[in-house]
Short mmCIF file of C-alpha atoms and ligand atoms in Angstrom, two decimals:
data_model
loop_
_atom_site.label_atom_id
_atom_site.label_comp_id
_atom_site.label_asym_id
_atom_site.label_seq_id
_atom_site.Cartn_x
_atom_site.Cartn_y
_atom_site.Cartn_z
CA MET A 267 75.77 -35.17 -30.11
CA LYS A 268 73.78 -37.48 -32.70
CA THR A 269 70.83 -38.03 -34.15
CA GLN A 270 69.35 -39.59 -37.70
CA VAL A 271 66.49 -37.00 -38.43
CA GLY A 272 67.34 -32.84 -36.97
CA ILE A 273 63.91 -31.21 -37.03
CA ILE A 274 64.08 -27.47 -36.13
CA GLY A 275 60.61 -25.89 -34.93
CA GLY A 276 58.65 -28.07 -32.11
CA GLY A 277 55.02 -26.64 -34.17
CA PRO A 278 52.67 -29.39 -35.45
CA SER A 279 54.64 -30.02 -38.47
CA GLY A 280 57.62 -30.82 -36.87
CA LEU A 281 56.93 -33.34 -33.49
CA LEU A 282 54.20 -34.88 -35.99
CA LEU A 283 57.28 -35.80 -38.13
CA SER A 284 59.63 -36.76 -35.25
CA GLN A 285 56.35 -39.31 -33.39
CA LEU A 286 55.84 -40.49 -37.01
CA LEU A 287 59.68 -41.48 -36.96
CA HIS A 288 60.37 -41.97 -34.14
CA LEU A 289 56.92 -44.95 -34.38
CA GLN A 290 59.05 -46.65 -37.38
CA GLY A 291 63.03 -46.82 -35.06
CA ILE A 292 64.39 -43.30 -37.32
CA ASP A 293 66.24 -41.25 -34.29
CA THR A 294 64.90 -37.21 -34.04
CA VAL A 295 66.07 -34.14 -32.33
CA VAL A 296 63.39 -30.86 -32.23
CA LEU A 297 64.96 -28.28 -31.30
CA GLU A 298 62.14 -25.67 -30.09
CA LYS A 299 63.47 -21.95 -29.92
CA HIS A 300 60.46 -21.38 -27.65
CA SER A 301 59.05 -22.44 -23.87
CA ARG A 302 56.58 -25.46 -24.38
CA GLU A 303 53.91 -22.87 -22.50
CA HIS A 304 54.09 -20.41 -24.93
CA VAL A 305 53.69 -22.67 -28.42
CA LEU A 306 50.91 -23.82 -26.22
CA GLY A 307 49.14 -20.41 -25.74
CA ARG A 308 48.83 -19.92 -29.48
CA ILE A 309 45.11 -20.19 -30.96
CA ARG A 310 45.73 -20.84 -34.50
CA ALA A 311 43.68 -23.05 -36.48
CA GLY A 312 41.17 -25.42 -35.99
CA VAL A 313 39.52 -27.68 -38.96
CA LEU A 314 41.39 -31.31 -39.69
CA GLU A 315 41.19 -32.38 -43.21
CA HIS A 316 40.65 -35.87 -43.09
CA GLY A 317 43.84 -37.35 -44.43
CA PHE A 318 45.80 -35.17 -41.42
CA ALA A 319 43.46 -36.51 -39.28
CA ASP A 320 44.85 -39.52 -40.34
CA LEU A 321 48.25 -39.30 -39.83
CA MET A 322 47.51 -38.10 -36.80
CA ARG A 323 46.20 -41.77 -35.49
CA GLU A 324 49.40 -43.03 -37.51
CA ALA A 325 51.09 -41.34 -35.29
CA GLU A 326 49.55 -42.83 -32.73
CA CYS A 327 47.72 -39.44 -30.86
CA ALA A 328 44.25 -39.36 -32.33
CA ALA A 329 42.60 -41.15 -29.13
CA ARG A 330 41.23 -36.70 -27.62
CA MET A 331 40.77 -35.77 -31.05
CA ASP A 332 38.62 -38.98 -32.32
CA ARG A 333 37.29 -38.78 -28.72
CA GLU A 334 36.55 -34.84 -28.80
CA GLY A 335 37.01 -33.38 -31.92
CA GLU A 336 33.18 -32.63 -33.88
CA ILE A 337 33.01 -34.36 -37.18
CA HIS A 338 31.34 -31.70 -39.64
CA GLU A 339 29.83 -32.26 -42.64
CA GLY A 340 28.84 -29.80 -44.22
CA PHE A 341 29.23 -25.37 -43.79
CA PHE A 342 27.29 -22.55 -44.63
CA ILE A 343 28.17 -20.01 -46.89
CA ALA A 344 26.06 -16.57 -46.00
CA HIS A 345 25.80 -13.84 -48.98
CA ASP A 346 23.35 -11.34 -49.45
CA GLY A 347 20.89 -12.09 -47.00
CA VAL A 348 20.96 -16.34 -47.70
CA LYS A 349 22.54 -19.17 -45.84
CA ASP A 350 23.54 -21.49 -48.56
CA ARG A 351 24.79 -24.56 -47.36
CA VAL A 352 28.54 -26.71 -48.61
CA ALA A 353 26.88 -30.10 -47.76
CA LEU A 354 30.91 -31.97 -48.15
CA LYS A 355 29.63 -35.55 -47.00
CA GLU A 356 27.36 -35.18 -49.79
CA LEU A 357 29.66 -33.86 -51.89
CA THR A 358 32.53 -35.75 -51.97
CA GLY A 359 31.55 -38.31 -49.47
CA ASN A 360 34.12 -37.33 -47.17
CA THR A 361 34.06 -34.61 -44.07
CA VAL A 362 36.78 -32.69 -41.18
CA ILE A 363 37.11 -33.02 -38.26
CA VAL A 364 36.81 -29.62 -35.92
CA TYR A 365 39.44 -29.50 -33.27
CA GLY A 366 42.16 -26.78 -32.95
CA GLN A 367 44.86 -26.93 -33.13
CA THR A 368 47.20 -26.18 -29.66
CA GLU A 369 45.00 -29.36 -28.66
CA LEU A 370 46.00 -31.69 -31.35
CA THR A 371 49.61 -30.26 -30.47
CA ARG A 372 48.99 -31.17 -26.71
CA ASP A 373 48.84 -34.15 -28.17
CA LEU A 374 52.15 -34.18 -30.09
CA TYR A 375 53.86 -33.00 -27.22
CA GLU A 376 52.69 -35.52 -24.93
CA ALA A 377 53.10 -38.64 -27.16
CA ARG A 378 56.94 -36.85 -27.41
CA ASP A 379 57.17 -37.11 -23.27
CA LYS A 380 55.96 -40.15 -23.43
CA ARG A 381 57.89 -41.71 -25.89
CA LYS A 382 60.61 -39.96 -24.59
CA GLY A 383 61.52 -37.65 -27.35
CA ALA A 384 64.37 -35.66 -27.87
CA VAL A 385 62.54 -32.17 -26.98
CA ILE A 386 64.76 -29.07 -26.83
CA HIS A 387 62.87 -26.01 -24.98
CA HIS A 388 64.64 -22.65 -25.10
CA ALA A 389 67.55 -23.70 -27.69
CA GLU A 390 68.16 -20.24 -28.74
CA ASP A 391 70.55 -18.98 -32.29
CA VAL A 392 69.68 -22.58 -33.81
CA MET A 393 71.72 -22.73 -36.94
CA PRO A 394 71.84 -24.85 -39.59
CA HIS A 395 75.21 -26.06 -40.86
CA ASP A 396 77.00 -28.22 -44.03
CA LEU A 397 73.88 -28.30 -45.26
CA GLU A 398 75.25 -29.32 -48.97
CA GLY A 399 78.18 -31.69 -46.35
CA LYS A 400 78.09 -33.67 -43.42
CA PRO A 401 75.20 -31.40 -41.79
CA TYR A 402 74.56 -30.02 -38.52
CA LEU A 403 72.85 -27.80 -36.36
CA THR A 404 74.23 -25.50 -33.45
CA TYR A 405 72.12 -23.69 -30.57
CA ARG A 406 73.16 -21.63 -27.11
CA SER A 407 71.67 -22.95 -23.98
CA GLY A 408 72.31 -20.23 -21.61
CA ASP A 409 76.20 -19.40 -21.88
CA GLU A 410 76.96 -23.35 -23.90
CA ILE A 411 76.66 -23.76 -27.71
CA LYS A 412 75.95 -27.22 -28.19
CA ARG A 413 76.48 -29.53 -31.78
CA ILE A 414 74.74 -32.08 -33.18
CA ASP A 415 75.52 -34.14 -36.14
CA CYS A 416 72.62 -34.99 -38.14
CA ASP A 417 71.79 -37.33 -41.49
CA PHE A 418 69.04 -34.42 -42.26
CA VAL A 419 68.08 -30.84 -40.77
CA ILE A 420 63.57 -30.33 -40.98
CA GLY A 421 62.97 -26.74 -41.36
CA CYS A 422 59.49 -26.58 -39.68
CA ASP A 423 60.49 -23.37 -37.86
CA GLY A 424 57.43 -21.64 -39.16
CA PHE A 425 57.21 -18.00 -40.79
CA HIS A 426 59.78 -16.78 -39.48
CA GLY A 427 62.55 -19.17 -38.59
CA VAL A 428 65.98 -19.48 -39.74
CA SER A 429 66.02 -22.94 -41.91
CA ARG A 430 64.84 -20.46 -45.41
CA LYS A 431 67.11 -17.73 -44.67
CA SER A 432 69.91 -20.51 -44.70
CA ILE A 433 69.46 -21.04 -48.38
CA PRO A 434 71.39 -19.19 -50.19
CA ARG A 435 68.91 -16.64 -51.85
CA ALA A 436 70.15 -17.18 -55.20
CA LYS A 437 69.13 -21.04 -54.66
CA LEU A 438 65.31 -19.80 -53.48
CA ARG A 439 62.65 -17.82 -55.16
CA GLU A 440 60.11 -16.89 -53.37
CA PHE A 441 56.80 -15.48 -53.96
CA GLU A 442 54.00 -13.71 -52.55
CA ARG A 443 50.75 -11.86 -53.04
CA LEU A 444 49.73 -9.66 -49.53
CA TYR A 445 46.29 -8.39 -48.91
CA PRO A 446 44.80 -5.27 -47.26
CA PHE A 447 43.15 -6.14 -44.83
CA GLY A 448 43.96 -8.89 -41.43
CA TRP A 449 41.31 -11.49 -39.39
CA LEU A 450 40.75 -10.43 -35.62
CA GLY A 451 39.70 -13.25 -33.94
CA VAL A 452 38.28 -13.65 -31.28
CA LEU A 453 37.68 -16.76 -28.49
CA SER A 454 34.96 -17.13 -25.81
CA ARG A 455 33.69 -19.43 -23.55
CA THR A 456 29.81 -19.27 -24.99
CA LYS A 457 27.49 -21.43 -26.80
CA PRO A 458 29.07 -21.24 -30.38
CA VAL A 459 25.83 -19.32 -33.09
CA SER A 460 26.00 -22.35 -34.82
CA PRO A 461 26.88 -26.02 -35.07
CA GLU A 462 28.01 -25.52 -38.66
CA LEU A 463 31.09 -22.91 -39.45
CA ILE A 464 29.29 -19.78 -41.34
CA TYR A 465 31.64 -18.22 -43.64
CA CYS A 466 30.21 -14.84 -43.79
CA LYS A 467 30.76 -12.24 -47.30
CA HIS A 468 28.66 -8.84 -46.18
CA GLU A 469 29.46 -4.86 -47.81
CA ARG A 470 31.08 -4.10 -44.05
CA GLY A 471 33.51 -7.16 -44.57
CA PHE A 472 33.67 -10.58 -44.59
CA ALA A 473 32.97 -12.22 -40.59
CA LEU A 474 33.55 -16.08 -39.85
CA CYS A 475 31.90 -17.90 -36.82
CA SER A 476 33.76 -21.07 -36.55
CA LEU A 477 34.31 -23.13 -32.47
CA ARG A 478 36.38 -25.15 -31.18
CA SER A 479 33.27 -26.74 -28.89
CA GLN A 480 29.42 -26.23 -28.26
CA THR A 481 30.58 -24.46 -25.29
CA LEU A 482 34.03 -22.91 -26.74
CA SER A 483 32.97 -19.97 -29.74
CA ARG A 484 36.20 -18.99 -32.34
CA TYR A 485 34.80 -15.45 -34.25
CA TYR A 486 36.43 -13.28 -36.69
CA ILE A 487 36.23 -10.38 -38.82
CA GLN A 488 37.64 -8.91 -41.54
CA VAL A 489 39.94 -4.69 -40.32
CA PRO A 490 41.62 -3.25 -42.25
CA LEU A 491 45.62 -4.35 -41.41
CA THR A 492 46.32 0.08 -39.52
CA ASP A 493 43.78 -1.89 -36.54
CA LYS A 494 45.79 -2.87 -32.86
CA GLU A 495 43.90 -5.56 -30.77
CA GLY A 496 43.22 -2.09 -28.63
CA ASP A 497 40.89 -0.76 -31.19
CA TRP A 498 38.93 -3.71 -30.19
CA ALA A 499 36.95 -3.59 -26.76
CA ASP A 500 34.78 -6.32 -26.55
CA ASP A 501 31.21 -4.51 -27.10
CA ARG A 502 32.85 -3.11 -30.19
CA PHE A 503 32.96 -6.43 -31.48
CA TRP A 504 30.46 -8.09 -30.68
CA ASP A 505 28.90 -4.87 -32.32
CA GLU A 506 30.13 -5.58 -35.74
CA PHE A 507 30.74 -9.18 -35.28
CA LYS A 508 26.65 -9.01 -35.15
CA ARG A 509 26.41 -6.69 -38.29
CA ARG A 510 28.28 -9.01 -40.45
CA LEU A 511 25.72 -12.35 -39.59
CA PRO A 512 22.79 -13.42 -41.37
CA PRO A 513 19.72 -12.29 -39.85
CA ASP A 514 18.89 -16.31 -38.44
CA ALA A 515 22.04 -16.18 -35.96
CA ALA A 516 22.69 -12.62 -35.26
CA SER A 517 18.94 -13.61 -33.69
CA GLN A 518 20.37 -16.48 -31.48
CA LEU A 519 23.92 -14.99 -31.18
CA ILE A 520 25.59 -15.36 -27.63
CA THR A 521 28.28 -12.37 -26.09
CA GLY A 522 30.90 -13.36 -23.47
CA PRO A 523 33.95 -12.45 -22.46
CA SER A 524 36.45 -12.64 -24.92
CA ILE A 525 39.61 -14.94 -23.81
CA GLU A 526 41.92 -13.75 -26.30
CA LYS A 527 42.44 -11.84 -29.00
CA SER A 528 44.42 -10.52 -31.83
CA ILE A 529 44.50 -9.92 -35.36
CA ALA A 530 46.82 -11.24 -38.62
CA PRO A 531 46.63 -10.42 -41.42
CA LEU A 532 47.07 -12.15 -44.59
CA ARG A 533 49.37 -13.58 -46.47
CA SER A 534 49.45 -16.36 -49.66
CA PHE A 535 53.62 -16.87 -49.80
CA VAL A 536 55.80 -20.06 -51.30
CA ALA A 537 59.46 -20.61 -51.41
CA GLU A 538 60.35 -22.78 -53.59
CA PRO A 539 62.56 -25.98 -53.91
CA MET A 540 61.81 -27.18 -50.73
CA ARG A 541 64.43 -29.21 -50.61
CA PHE A 542 68.24 -27.88 -50.43
CA GLY A 543 70.60 -30.36 -50.49
CA ASN A 544 70.17 -31.74 -46.91
CA LEU A 545 67.36 -29.74 -45.13
CA PHE A 546 64.50 -30.16 -46.40
CA LEU A 547 61.60 -27.45 -46.06
CA ALA A 548 58.16 -28.41 -43.97
CA GLY A 549 55.05 -25.81 -43.45
CA ASP A 550 55.14 -22.18 -42.24
CA ALA A 551 58.55 -21.98 -42.90
CA ALA A 552 58.07 -22.57 -46.56
CA HIS A 553 54.36 -21.48 -47.36
CA ILE A 554 51.64 -19.62 -45.67
CA VAL A 555 48.26 -18.77 -46.75
CA PRO A 556 45.38 -16.21 -45.45
CA PRO A 557 42.55 -18.60 -43.30
CA THR A 558 40.13 -18.60 -45.13
CA GLY A 559 39.48 -21.57 -46.40
CA ALA A 560 40.81 -24.25 -44.00
CA ARG A 561 44.55 -24.56 -45.48
CA GLY A 562 47.21 -23.39 -43.46
CA LEU A 563 47.84 -26.65 -40.69
CA ASN A 564 46.42 -29.21 -43.96
CA SER A 565 49.24 -27.82 -46.38
CA ALA A 566 52.29 -28.68 -42.91
CA ALA A 567 50.44 -32.40 -42.21
CA SER A 568 51.06 -32.89 -46.33
CA ASP A 569 54.26 -31.97 -46.43
CA ILE A 570 55.11 -34.12 -43.33
CA TYR A 571 53.17 -37.68 -44.46
CA TYR A 572 55.84 -36.33 -48.20
CA LEU A 573 58.46 -36.57 -45.57
CA TYR A 574 57.66 -38.71 -43.95
CA HIS A 575 57.64 -41.86 -46.25
CA ALA A 576 60.90 -40.57 -48.37
CA LEU A 577 62.55 -40.88 -45.16
CA LEU A 578 61.22 -44.30 -44.93
CA ASP A 579 62.74 -45.27 -48.31
CA HIS A 580 65.74 -43.14 -46.95
CA TYR A 581 66.44 -45.54 -44.21
CA LYS A 582 64.54 -48.78 -44.27
CA ARG A 583 64.74 -49.70 -48.02
CA GLY A 584 68.20 -47.73 -48.82
CA ASN A 585 66.15 -46.12 -51.92
CA ASP A 586 66.06 -41.61 -52.33
CA ASP A 587 63.51 -41.54 -54.98
CA GLY A 588 61.17 -40.39 -52.44
CA LEU A 589 63.53 -37.19 -50.51
CA ASN A 590 64.79 -35.96 -54.76
CA ALA A 591 61.36 -36.03 -55.29
CA TYR A 592 59.78 -33.97 -52.09
CA SER A 593 60.27 -30.48 -53.05
CA GLN A 594 58.14 -31.30 -56.43
CA LYS A 595 55.45 -33.46 -54.82
CA ALA A 596 55.12 -30.84 -52.01
CA LEU A 597 54.45 -28.31 -54.04
CA ALA A 598 52.63 -29.04 -56.74
CA ARG A 599 49.77 -29.83 -53.36
CA VAL A 600 50.59 -26.44 -51.82
CA TRP A 601 49.95 -24.83 -55.68
CA LYS A 602 46.34 -25.89 -55.10
CA GLY A 603 46.01 -25.00 -51.20
CA GLN A 604 47.35 -21.40 -52.64
CA ARG A 605 44.75 -21.24 -54.97
CA PHE A 606 42.11 -22.43 -53.54
CA SER A 607 42.36 -20.49 -50.09
CA TRP A 608 43.46 -16.94 -52.77
CA TRP A 609 39.58 -18.08 -54.12
CA MET A 610 38.23 -18.40 -51.19
CA THR A 611 39.86 -14.91 -49.86
CA MET A 612 38.88 -13.00 -53.58
CA LEU A 613 35.07 -14.90 -53.11
CA LEU A 614 34.05 -13.61 -49.62
CA HIS A 615 36.32 -10.37 -48.06
CA THR A 616 35.16 -7.09 -48.91
CA PHE A 617 37.99 -5.26 -50.82
CA PRO A 618 38.57 -1.15 -50.35
CA ASP A 619 38.71 0.89 -53.98
CA GLN A 620 37.12 -2.55 -55.59
CA ALA A 621 36.33 -2.06 -58.47
CA ALA A 622 32.89 -1.63 -60.36
CA TYR A 623 33.87 -5.21 -62.66
CA ASP A 624 36.00 -7.23 -59.90
CA GLN A 625 32.36 -6.81 -57.39
CA ARG A 626 30.60 -8.15 -59.76
CA LEU A 627 32.16 -10.51 -60.96
CA GLN A 628 32.50 -12.28 -57.61
CA GLU A 629 29.10 -11.71 -57.12
CA THR A 630 28.49 -14.19 -60.30
CA ASP A 631 30.98 -16.49 -59.12
CA LEU A 632 29.01 -16.59 -55.62
CA SER A 633 26.08 -16.80 -57.71
CA TYR A 634 27.52 -19.32 -60.22
CA LEU A 635 28.93 -21.68 -57.06
CA PHE A 636 25.39 -22.07 -56.01
CA SER A 637 23.58 -22.70 -58.66
CA SER A 638 25.88 -25.83 -60.20
CA PRO A 639 26.81 -28.89 -58.17
CA ARG A 640 29.54 -28.90 -60.18
CA ALA A 641 31.17 -25.88 -58.97
CA LEU A 642 30.44 -26.47 -55.52
CA GLY A 643 32.31 -29.90 -55.35
CA SER A 644 35.43 -27.85 -56.92
CA LEU A 645 35.15 -26.27 -53.50
CA ALA A 646 33.73 -29.47 -51.40
CA GLU A 647 36.91 -31.83 -52.74
CA ASN A 648 39.36 -28.75 -52.01
CA TYR A 649 38.28 -28.26 -48.38
CA VAL A 650 37.87 -31.74 -47.10
CA GLY A 651 41.08 -32.03 -48.16
CA LEU A 652 42.22 -33.29 -51.98
CA PRO A 653 44.40 -36.93 -52.30
CA PHE A 654 47.76 -37.51 -50.29
N1 APR B 866 64.42 -21.87 -33.87
C1 APR B 866 63.84 -22.80 -33.43
N2 APR B 866 62.83 -23.15 -33.89
C2 APR B 866 62.18 -21.85 -33.91
C3 APR B 866 62.40 -21.00 -34.73
C4 APR B 866 64.06 -21.03 -34.54
N3 APR B 866 64.89 -20.06 -35.29
N4 APR B 866 61.91 -20.05 -35.46
C5 APR B 866 60.62 -20.77 -34.77
N5 APR B 866 60.77 -21.56 -34.18
C6 APR B 866 59.65 -22.33 -33.47
C7 APR B 866 58.33 -21.14 -33.40
O1 APR B 866 58.91 -21.17 -31.74
C8 APR B 866 57.03 -22.46 -33.23
O2 APR B 866 56.98 -22.72 -32.22
O3 APR B 866 59.08 -23.31 -34.66
C9 APR B 866 57.68 -22.93 -34.65
C10 APR B 866 57.10 -23.54 -35.96
O4 APR B 866 55.67 -23.63 -35.65
P1 APR B 866 54.79 -23.18 -36.51
O5 APR B 866 54.32 -21.60 -36.85
O6 APR B 866 53.44 -23.27 -35.91
O7 APR B 866 54.38 -24.00 -37.99
P2 APR B 866 54.34 -24.97 -38.72
O8 APR B 866 54.96 -26.29 -36.68
O9 APR B 866 54.86 -25.43 -39.62
O10 APR B 866 52.95 -24.80 -38.33
C11 APR B 866 51.65 -25.15 -39.21
O11 APR B 866 49.82 -24.16 -39.75
O12 APR B 866 47.04 -23.72 -38.95
C12 APR B 866 48.88 -22.87 -39.55
O13 APR B 866 50.71 -21.78 -38.86
C13 APR B 866 49.56 -22.27 -39.16
O14 APR B 866 51.19 -22.93 -37.38
C14 APR B 866 50.71 -23.50 -38.70
C15 APR B 866 50.78 -24.56 -38.78
C1 PHB B 867 39.15 -21.86 -36.62
O1 PHB B 867 37.73 -21.49 -36.49
O2 PHB B 867 40.18 -20.61 -36.32
C2 PHB B 867 39.42 -21.57 -38.51
C3 PHB B 867 38.10 -22.13 -39.58
C4 PHB B 867 37.97 -22.00 -40.22
C5 PHB B 867 38.45 -21.24 -41.55
C6 PHB B 867 39.91 -20.74 -40.49
C7 PHB B 867 40.12 -20.44 -39.29
O3 PHB B 867 39.15 -21.11 -42.19
#
């Protein structure tokens, strides 16, 4: 097989790039290791910045997002028994859309189907080859080894994928920070406790009230890294979650059976550069953030924006400046997302064995935030998404 752009990974990054390029007449093949059901079975993020929403519209995949997604003009930070609002719209003129990554991925798959896009599932043992020359991909389908020749390989295969690992160690620098806790997430078909998100700083640990719609709640609590899903029966989760909410929310909480429950460790990670020869990394394949600032999916989207325009310049105008600048340009924005996610995480979580000095700094950071419109404006402009 032959294509122009070979994409590894059929998550949001790979599908969005494939769809955008297809609309411009550029041929792509997406190789996805798992079944579509598996990819759509994962519950992930839920907050889209406005730039990402615009990219979905450009990809002609935004009809359901615009119909069913909720526009949020602000969110709350609860601390010390009070609830302070971050008025995103007032502070920045912009808003975010609450729309689940699962739904967004479903819309992208449907769009690829409608245009007969090549998305190959169950592609086993995907391997990129000759990345500094004329690249090609191989994969196994049953007993058969198949080969796809392409101009470029795009690694959209997430943190555990093969793309980043195929870059020689000496050519890659990795930056990482691990946090001493995870988030236990619960999805439940109950009316959300608050129409807007509440990030709760609490001495027992952080909690987040999020949602997917006005009938579907998504809640999280900070848990020790050693905890397993099985340690958290529904009753125990609701009890602990409620204790971490501000009083007005706690009194209105509606509980119900969980329909999904999972624990994710918190990690910050960046691989540099995001290019090796004709291989370009995008999304979780190159960088991970803790979920506190809602940046993960949005950072992936900005990579796709840069890469899409760089590939257009290459194919339509014979200009490689965008491709040559891709890594530097993408990383500049990636690192701003890293800084913001790290800062939100440090601000709102309870750290085991935290020094008294660090605790005071955390308290001071919060009181400064809600006494300075400029500090709050900085939070807000990062949350709605810095310009691409
Ligand atoms: N070969 C082919 N496909 C692979 C391989 C491989 N070796 N390894 C992983 N994949 C697939 C995964 O099955 C997955 O469907 O690549 C896809 C990567 O998708 P994501 O992990 O969702 O990464 P990405 O598309 O960059 O999405 C960005 O934003 O909210 C965050 O972390 C969250 O997934 C989210 C991300
Ligand atoms: C979510 O709804 O899953 C969610 C929302 C905001 C975050 C993280 C996760 O910061």
